[in-house]
mmCIF file of C-alpha atoms and ligand atoms in Angstrom:
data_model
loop_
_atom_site.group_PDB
_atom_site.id
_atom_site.type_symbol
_atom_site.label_atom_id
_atom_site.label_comp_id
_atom_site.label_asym_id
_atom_site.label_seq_id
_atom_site.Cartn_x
_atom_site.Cartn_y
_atom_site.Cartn_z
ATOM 1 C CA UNK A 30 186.608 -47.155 110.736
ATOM 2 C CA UNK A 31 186.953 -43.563 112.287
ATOM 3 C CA UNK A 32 184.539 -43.340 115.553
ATOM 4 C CA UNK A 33 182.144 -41.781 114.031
ATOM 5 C CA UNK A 34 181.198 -44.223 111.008
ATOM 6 C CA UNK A 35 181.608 -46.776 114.009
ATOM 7 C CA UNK A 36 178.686 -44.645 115.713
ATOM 8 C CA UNK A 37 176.637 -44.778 112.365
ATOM 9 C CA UNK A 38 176.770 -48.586 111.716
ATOM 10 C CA UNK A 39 176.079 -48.988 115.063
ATOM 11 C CA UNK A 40 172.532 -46.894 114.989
ATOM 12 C CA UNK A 41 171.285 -48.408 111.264
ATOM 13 C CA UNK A 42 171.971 -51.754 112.491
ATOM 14 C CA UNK A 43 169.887 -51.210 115.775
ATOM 15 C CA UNK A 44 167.138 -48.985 113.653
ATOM 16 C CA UNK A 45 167.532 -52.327 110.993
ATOM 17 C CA UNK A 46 167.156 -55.058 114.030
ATOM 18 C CA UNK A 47 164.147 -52.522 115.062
ATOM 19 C CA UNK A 48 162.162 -52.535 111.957
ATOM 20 C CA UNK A 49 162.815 -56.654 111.710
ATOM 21 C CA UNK A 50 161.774 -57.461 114.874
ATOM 22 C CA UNK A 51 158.488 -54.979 113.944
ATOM 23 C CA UNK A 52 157.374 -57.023 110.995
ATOM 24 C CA UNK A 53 158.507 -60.296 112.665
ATOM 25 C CA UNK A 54 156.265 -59.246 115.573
ATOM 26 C CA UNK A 55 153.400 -58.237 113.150
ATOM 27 C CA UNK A 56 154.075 -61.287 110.831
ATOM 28 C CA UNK A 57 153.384 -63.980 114.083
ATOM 29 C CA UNK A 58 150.593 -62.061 114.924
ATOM 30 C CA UNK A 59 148.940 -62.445 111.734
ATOM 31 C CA UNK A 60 150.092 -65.538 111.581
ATOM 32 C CA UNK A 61 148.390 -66.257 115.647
ATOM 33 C CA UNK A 62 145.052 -64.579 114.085
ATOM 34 C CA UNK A 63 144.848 -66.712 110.844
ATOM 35 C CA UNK A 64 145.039 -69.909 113.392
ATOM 36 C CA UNK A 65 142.832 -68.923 115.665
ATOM 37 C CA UNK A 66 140.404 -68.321 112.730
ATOM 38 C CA UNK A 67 140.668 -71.382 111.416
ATOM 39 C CA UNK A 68 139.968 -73.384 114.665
ATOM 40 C CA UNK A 69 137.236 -71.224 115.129
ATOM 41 C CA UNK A 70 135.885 -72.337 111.814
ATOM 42 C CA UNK A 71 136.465 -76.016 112.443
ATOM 43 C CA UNK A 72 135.017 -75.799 115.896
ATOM 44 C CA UNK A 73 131.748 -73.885 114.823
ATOM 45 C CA UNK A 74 132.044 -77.084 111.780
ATOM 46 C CA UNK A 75 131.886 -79.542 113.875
ATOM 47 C CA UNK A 76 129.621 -78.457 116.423
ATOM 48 C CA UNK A 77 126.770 -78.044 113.498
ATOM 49 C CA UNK A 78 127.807 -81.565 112.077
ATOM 50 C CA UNK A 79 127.645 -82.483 116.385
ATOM 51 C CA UNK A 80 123.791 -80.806 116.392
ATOM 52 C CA UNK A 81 122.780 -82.180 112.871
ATOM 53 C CA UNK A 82 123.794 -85.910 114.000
ATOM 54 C CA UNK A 83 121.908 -85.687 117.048
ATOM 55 C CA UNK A 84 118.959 -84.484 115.400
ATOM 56 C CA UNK A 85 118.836 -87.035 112.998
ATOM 57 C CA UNK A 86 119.517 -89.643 115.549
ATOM 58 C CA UNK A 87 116.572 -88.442 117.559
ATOM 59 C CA UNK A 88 114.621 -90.125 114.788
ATOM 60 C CA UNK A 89 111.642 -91.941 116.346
ATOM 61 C CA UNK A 90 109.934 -89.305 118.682
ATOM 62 C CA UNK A 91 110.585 -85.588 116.908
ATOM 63 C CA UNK A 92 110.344 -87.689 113.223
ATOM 64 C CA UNK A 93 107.435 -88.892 114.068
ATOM 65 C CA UNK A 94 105.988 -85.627 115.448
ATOM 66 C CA UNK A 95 106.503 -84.300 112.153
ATOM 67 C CA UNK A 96 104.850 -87.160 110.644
ATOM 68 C CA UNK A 97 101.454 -86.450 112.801
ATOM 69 C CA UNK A 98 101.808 -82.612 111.834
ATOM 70 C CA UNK A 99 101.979 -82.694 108.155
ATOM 71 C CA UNK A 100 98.231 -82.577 106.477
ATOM 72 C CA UNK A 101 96.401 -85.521 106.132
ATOM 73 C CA UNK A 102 96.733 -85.589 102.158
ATOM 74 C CA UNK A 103 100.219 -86.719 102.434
ATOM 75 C CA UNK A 104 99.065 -90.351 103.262
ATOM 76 C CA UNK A 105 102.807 -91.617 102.970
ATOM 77 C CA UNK A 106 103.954 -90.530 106.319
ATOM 78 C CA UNK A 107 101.239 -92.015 108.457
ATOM 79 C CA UNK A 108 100.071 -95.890 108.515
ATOM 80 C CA UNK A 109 97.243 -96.253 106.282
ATOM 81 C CA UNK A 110 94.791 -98.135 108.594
ATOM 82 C CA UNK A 111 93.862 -102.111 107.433
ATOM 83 C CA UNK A 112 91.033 -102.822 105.995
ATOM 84 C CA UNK A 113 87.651 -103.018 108.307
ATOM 85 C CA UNK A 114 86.825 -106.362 109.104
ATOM 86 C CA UNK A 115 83.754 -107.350 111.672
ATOM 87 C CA UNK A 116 85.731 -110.378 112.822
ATOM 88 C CA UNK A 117 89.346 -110.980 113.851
ATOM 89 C CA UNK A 118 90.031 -114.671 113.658
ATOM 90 C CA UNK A 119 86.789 -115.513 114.467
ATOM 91 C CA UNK A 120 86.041 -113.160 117.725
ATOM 92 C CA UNK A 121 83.707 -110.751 116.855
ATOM 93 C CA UNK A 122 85.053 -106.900 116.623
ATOM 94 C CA UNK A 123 83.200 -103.858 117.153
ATOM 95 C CA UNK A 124 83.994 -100.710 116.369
ATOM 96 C CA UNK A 125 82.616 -98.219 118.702
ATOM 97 C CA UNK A 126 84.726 -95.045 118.148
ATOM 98 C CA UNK A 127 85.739 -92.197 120.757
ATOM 99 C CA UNK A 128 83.551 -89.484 119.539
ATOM 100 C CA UNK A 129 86.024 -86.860 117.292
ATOM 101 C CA UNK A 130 87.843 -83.777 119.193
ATOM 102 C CA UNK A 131 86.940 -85.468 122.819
ATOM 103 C CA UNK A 132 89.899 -85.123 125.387
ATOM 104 C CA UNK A 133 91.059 -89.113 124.592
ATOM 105 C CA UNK A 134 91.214 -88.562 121.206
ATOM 106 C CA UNK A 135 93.487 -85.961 119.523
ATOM 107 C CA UNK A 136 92.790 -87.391 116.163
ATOM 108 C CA UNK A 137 96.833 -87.288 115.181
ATOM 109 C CA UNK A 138 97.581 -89.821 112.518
ATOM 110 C CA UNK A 139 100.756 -91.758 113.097
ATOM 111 C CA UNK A 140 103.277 -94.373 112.017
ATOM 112 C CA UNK A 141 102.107 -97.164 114.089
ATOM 113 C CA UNK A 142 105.349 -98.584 115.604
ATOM 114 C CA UNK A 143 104.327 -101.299 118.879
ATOM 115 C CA UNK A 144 101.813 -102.852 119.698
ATOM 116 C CA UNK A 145 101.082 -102.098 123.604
ATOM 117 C CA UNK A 146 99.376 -104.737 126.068
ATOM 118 C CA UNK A 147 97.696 -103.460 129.128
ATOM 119 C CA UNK A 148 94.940 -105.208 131.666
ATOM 120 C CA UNK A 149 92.342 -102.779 132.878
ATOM 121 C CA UNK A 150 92.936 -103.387 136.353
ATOM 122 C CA UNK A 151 89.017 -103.328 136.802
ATOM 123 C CA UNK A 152 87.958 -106.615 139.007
ATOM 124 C CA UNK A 153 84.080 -105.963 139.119
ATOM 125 C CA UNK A 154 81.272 -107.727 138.035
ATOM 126 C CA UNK A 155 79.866 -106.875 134.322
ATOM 127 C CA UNK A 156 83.910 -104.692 133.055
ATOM 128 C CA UNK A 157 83.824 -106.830 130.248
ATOM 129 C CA UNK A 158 84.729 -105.236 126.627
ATOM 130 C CA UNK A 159 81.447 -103.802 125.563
ATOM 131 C CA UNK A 160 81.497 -102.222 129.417
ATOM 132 C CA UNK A 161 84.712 -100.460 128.670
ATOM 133 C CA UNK A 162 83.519 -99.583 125.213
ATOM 134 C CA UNK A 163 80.221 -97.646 126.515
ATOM 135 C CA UNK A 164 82.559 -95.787 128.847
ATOM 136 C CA UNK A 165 84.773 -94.307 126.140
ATOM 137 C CA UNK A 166 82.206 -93.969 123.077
ATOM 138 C CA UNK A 167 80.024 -91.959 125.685
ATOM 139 C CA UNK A 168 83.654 -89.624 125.807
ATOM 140 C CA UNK A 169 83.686 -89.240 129.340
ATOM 141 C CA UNK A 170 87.066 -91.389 130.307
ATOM 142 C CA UNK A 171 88.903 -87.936 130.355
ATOM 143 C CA UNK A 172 91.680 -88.342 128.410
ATOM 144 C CA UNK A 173 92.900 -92.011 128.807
ATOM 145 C CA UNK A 174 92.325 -93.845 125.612
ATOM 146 C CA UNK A 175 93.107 -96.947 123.677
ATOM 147 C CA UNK A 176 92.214 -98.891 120.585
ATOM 148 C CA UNK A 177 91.277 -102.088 121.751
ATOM 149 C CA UNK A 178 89.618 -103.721 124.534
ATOM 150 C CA UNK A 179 89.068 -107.443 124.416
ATOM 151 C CA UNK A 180 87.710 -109.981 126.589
ATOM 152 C CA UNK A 181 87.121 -113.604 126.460
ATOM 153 C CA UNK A 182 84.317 -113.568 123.605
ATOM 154 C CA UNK A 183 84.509 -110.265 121.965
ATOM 155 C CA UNK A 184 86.739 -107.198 120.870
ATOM 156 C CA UNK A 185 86.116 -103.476 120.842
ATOM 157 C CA UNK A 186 87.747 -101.151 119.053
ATOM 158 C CA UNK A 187 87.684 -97.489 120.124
ATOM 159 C CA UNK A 188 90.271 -95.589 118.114
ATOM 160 C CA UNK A 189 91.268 -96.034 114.579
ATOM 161 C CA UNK A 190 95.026 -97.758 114.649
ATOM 162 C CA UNK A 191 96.420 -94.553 113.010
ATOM 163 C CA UNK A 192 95.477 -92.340 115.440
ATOM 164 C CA UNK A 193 97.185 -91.571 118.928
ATOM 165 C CA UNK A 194 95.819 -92.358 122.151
ATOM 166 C CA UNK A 195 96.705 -91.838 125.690
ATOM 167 C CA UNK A 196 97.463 -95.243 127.390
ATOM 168 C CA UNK A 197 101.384 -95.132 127.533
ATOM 169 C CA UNK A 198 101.929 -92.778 130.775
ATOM 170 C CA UNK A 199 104.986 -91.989 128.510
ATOM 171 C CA UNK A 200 103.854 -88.154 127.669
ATOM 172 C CA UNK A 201 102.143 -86.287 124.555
ATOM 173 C CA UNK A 202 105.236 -87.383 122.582
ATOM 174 C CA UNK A 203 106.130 -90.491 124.372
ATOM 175 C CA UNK A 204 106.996 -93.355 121.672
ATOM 176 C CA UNK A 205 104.660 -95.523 123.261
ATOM 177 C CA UNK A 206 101.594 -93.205 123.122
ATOM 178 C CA UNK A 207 102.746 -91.729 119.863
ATOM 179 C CA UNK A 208 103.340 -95.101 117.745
ATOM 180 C CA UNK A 209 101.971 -97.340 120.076
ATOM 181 C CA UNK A 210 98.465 -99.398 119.675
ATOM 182 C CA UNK A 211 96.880 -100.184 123.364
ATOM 183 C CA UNK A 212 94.939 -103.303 123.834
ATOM 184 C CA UNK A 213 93.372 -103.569 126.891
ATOM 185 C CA UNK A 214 92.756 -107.448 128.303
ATOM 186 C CA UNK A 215 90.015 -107.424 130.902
ATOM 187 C CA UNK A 216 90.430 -108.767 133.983
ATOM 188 C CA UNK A 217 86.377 -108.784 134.898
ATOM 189 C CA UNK A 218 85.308 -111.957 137.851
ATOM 190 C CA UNK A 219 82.669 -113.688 135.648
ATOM 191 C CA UNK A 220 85.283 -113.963 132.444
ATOM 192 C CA UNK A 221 87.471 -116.576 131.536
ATOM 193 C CA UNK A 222 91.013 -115.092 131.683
ATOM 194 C CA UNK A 223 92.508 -117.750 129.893
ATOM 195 C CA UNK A 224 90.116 -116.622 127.089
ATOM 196 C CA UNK A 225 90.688 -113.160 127.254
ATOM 197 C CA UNK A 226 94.502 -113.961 126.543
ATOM 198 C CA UNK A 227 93.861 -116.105 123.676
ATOM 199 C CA UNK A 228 91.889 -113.463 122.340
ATOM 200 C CA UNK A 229 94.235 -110.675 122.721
ATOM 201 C CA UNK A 230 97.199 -112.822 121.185
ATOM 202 C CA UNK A 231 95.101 -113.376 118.189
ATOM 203 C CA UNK A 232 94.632 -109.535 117.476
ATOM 204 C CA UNK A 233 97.782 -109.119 118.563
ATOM 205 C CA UNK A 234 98.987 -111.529 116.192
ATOM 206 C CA UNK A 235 96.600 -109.759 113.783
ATOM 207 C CA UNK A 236 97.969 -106.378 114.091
ATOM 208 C CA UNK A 237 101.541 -107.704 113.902
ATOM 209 C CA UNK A 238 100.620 -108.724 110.131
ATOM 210 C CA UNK A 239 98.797 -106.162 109.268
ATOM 211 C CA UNK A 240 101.287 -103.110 110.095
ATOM 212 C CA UNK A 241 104.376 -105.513 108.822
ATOM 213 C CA UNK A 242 105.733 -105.556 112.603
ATOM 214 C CA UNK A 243 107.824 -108.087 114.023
ATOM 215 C CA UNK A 244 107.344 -109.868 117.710
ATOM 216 C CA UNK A 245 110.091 -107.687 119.348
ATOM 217 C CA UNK A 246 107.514 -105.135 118.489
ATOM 218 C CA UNK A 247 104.883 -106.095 121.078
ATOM 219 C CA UNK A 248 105.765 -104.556 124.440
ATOM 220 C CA UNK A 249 104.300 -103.672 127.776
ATOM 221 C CA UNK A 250 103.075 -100.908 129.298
ATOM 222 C CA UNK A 251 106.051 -101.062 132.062
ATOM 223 C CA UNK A 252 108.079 -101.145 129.061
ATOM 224 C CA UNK A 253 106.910 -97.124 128.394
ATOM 225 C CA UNK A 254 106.242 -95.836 132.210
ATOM 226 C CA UNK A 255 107.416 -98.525 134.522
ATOM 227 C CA UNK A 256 103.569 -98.554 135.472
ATOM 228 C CA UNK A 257 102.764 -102.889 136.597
ATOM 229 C CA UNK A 258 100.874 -103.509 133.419
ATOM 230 C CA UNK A 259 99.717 -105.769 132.563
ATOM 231 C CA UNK A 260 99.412 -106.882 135.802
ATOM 232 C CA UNK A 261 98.469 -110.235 136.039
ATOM 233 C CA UNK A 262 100.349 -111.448 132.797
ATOM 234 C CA UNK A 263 102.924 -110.133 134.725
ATOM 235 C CA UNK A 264 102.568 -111.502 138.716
ATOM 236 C CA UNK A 265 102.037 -114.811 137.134
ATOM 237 C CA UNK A 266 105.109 -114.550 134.602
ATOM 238 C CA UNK A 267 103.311 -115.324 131.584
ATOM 239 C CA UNK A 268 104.380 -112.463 129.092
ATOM 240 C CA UNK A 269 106.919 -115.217 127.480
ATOM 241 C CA UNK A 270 104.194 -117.163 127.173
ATOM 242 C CA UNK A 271 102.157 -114.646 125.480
ATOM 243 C CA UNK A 272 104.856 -113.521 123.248
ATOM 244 C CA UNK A 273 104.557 -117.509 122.229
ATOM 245 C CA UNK A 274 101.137 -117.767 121.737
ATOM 246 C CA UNK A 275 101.484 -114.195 119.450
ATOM 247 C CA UNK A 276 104.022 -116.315 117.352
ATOM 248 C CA UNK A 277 101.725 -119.753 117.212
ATOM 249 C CA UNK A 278 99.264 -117.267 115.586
ATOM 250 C CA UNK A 279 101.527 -115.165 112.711
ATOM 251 C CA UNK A 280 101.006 -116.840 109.410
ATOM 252 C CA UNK A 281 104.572 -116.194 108.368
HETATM 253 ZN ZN1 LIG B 4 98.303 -100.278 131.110
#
């Protein structure tokens, strides 16, 4: 090989090394890109199966908003309220409604979920239920609300079961206010306490049947808001004792 062959060889096979090293260069780039593509894709993937999960486990409180926001036609996704009675195991119920469109009662149907005990707190003479009921028919209670008040002769109702009402402190879409139906137990001097909580564990073991709910499915208010209610039931620790009267009184 004369000098300047050896010159020639030498230059293609550094222009050949060149051009390899080129379209290895471009080849791992492409190669880089195509990756970083494709974890892109997987990532964006699995963050939408990541957000789809959690909206679907968020069930109870935006499912059930939904439920109060389709029209009233499509009676499948709200309770369909039991039938009227004038009597719940013998104590006399009357139904003395919130008046429509006042501030405690929105008039959203919904899947009726708990039952919700509360005491009214109110220690004077003459609270009994028909007190509390003239309050909230005459639709100045501002916007606390419930369905049931009952004392230790009589029951009031004040909202149909399928409708929400404000007595959770849990918010507008609070589970307890959304699915939850409030019975009040008065707490008035001249009334016989242990009476009252008979009562209220009869139309709580009413209600139980009559929207297919179990016992886990009675709670407290302090079980929503932390708020001490009921208060008494709870001083004296009788809920257990409640929750065993509930179950003397279910059928099944
Ligand atoms: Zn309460």
């Amino acid at each position: 090989m004369n000098r300047r062959t050896k010159k020639y060889s030498i230059l293609f096979f550094t222009l050949f090394l060149s051009i390899m090293l080129v379209v290895a260069t471009v080849c791992l780039i492409r190669l880089v890109r195509m990756d970083a593509h494709a974890s892109a894709v997987k990532l964006e993937k699995s963050e939408g199966d990541h957000t789809e999960k959690e909206e679907h486990s968020n069930s109870g409180d935006s499912l059930q908003h939904q439920h109060t926001s389709r029209p009233l036609s499509s009676s499948a996704n709200y309770t369909v309220e039991r039938p009227k009675v004038d009597s719940i195991d013998g104590i006399p119920l009357t139904v003395d409604l919130i008046p429509n469109g006042s501030e405690g009662r929105p008039g959203t149907k919904r899947t009726v979920q708990y039952v919700v005990i509360h005491e009214t707190g109110n220690t004077d003479p003459g609270t009994g239920a028909s007190n509390h009921a003239r309050l909230l028919a005459s639709g100045e209670n501002g916007s606390t609300s419930w369905h049931y008040t009952v004392d230790d002769h009589e029951i009031y109702q004040h909202l149909p079961d399928n409708e929400v009402g404000w007595h959770c402190g849990d918010g507008r879409e609070g589970p307890g206010n959304q699915t939850g139906i409030g019975i009040e137990l008065c707490v008035n001097p001249e009334g016989d306490f242990d009476s009252t909580f008979d009562n209220a564990a009869r139309l709580t073991a009413y209600l139980l049947e009559a929207y297919e709910l179990t016992l886990q499915d009675v709670r407290q208010h302090y079980d929503f808001s932390g708020k001490d209610c009921p208060e008494q039931i709870r001083e004296q620790n009788r809920w257990e004792e409640f929750l065993k009267l509930v179950q003397t009184y279910l059928r099944d």
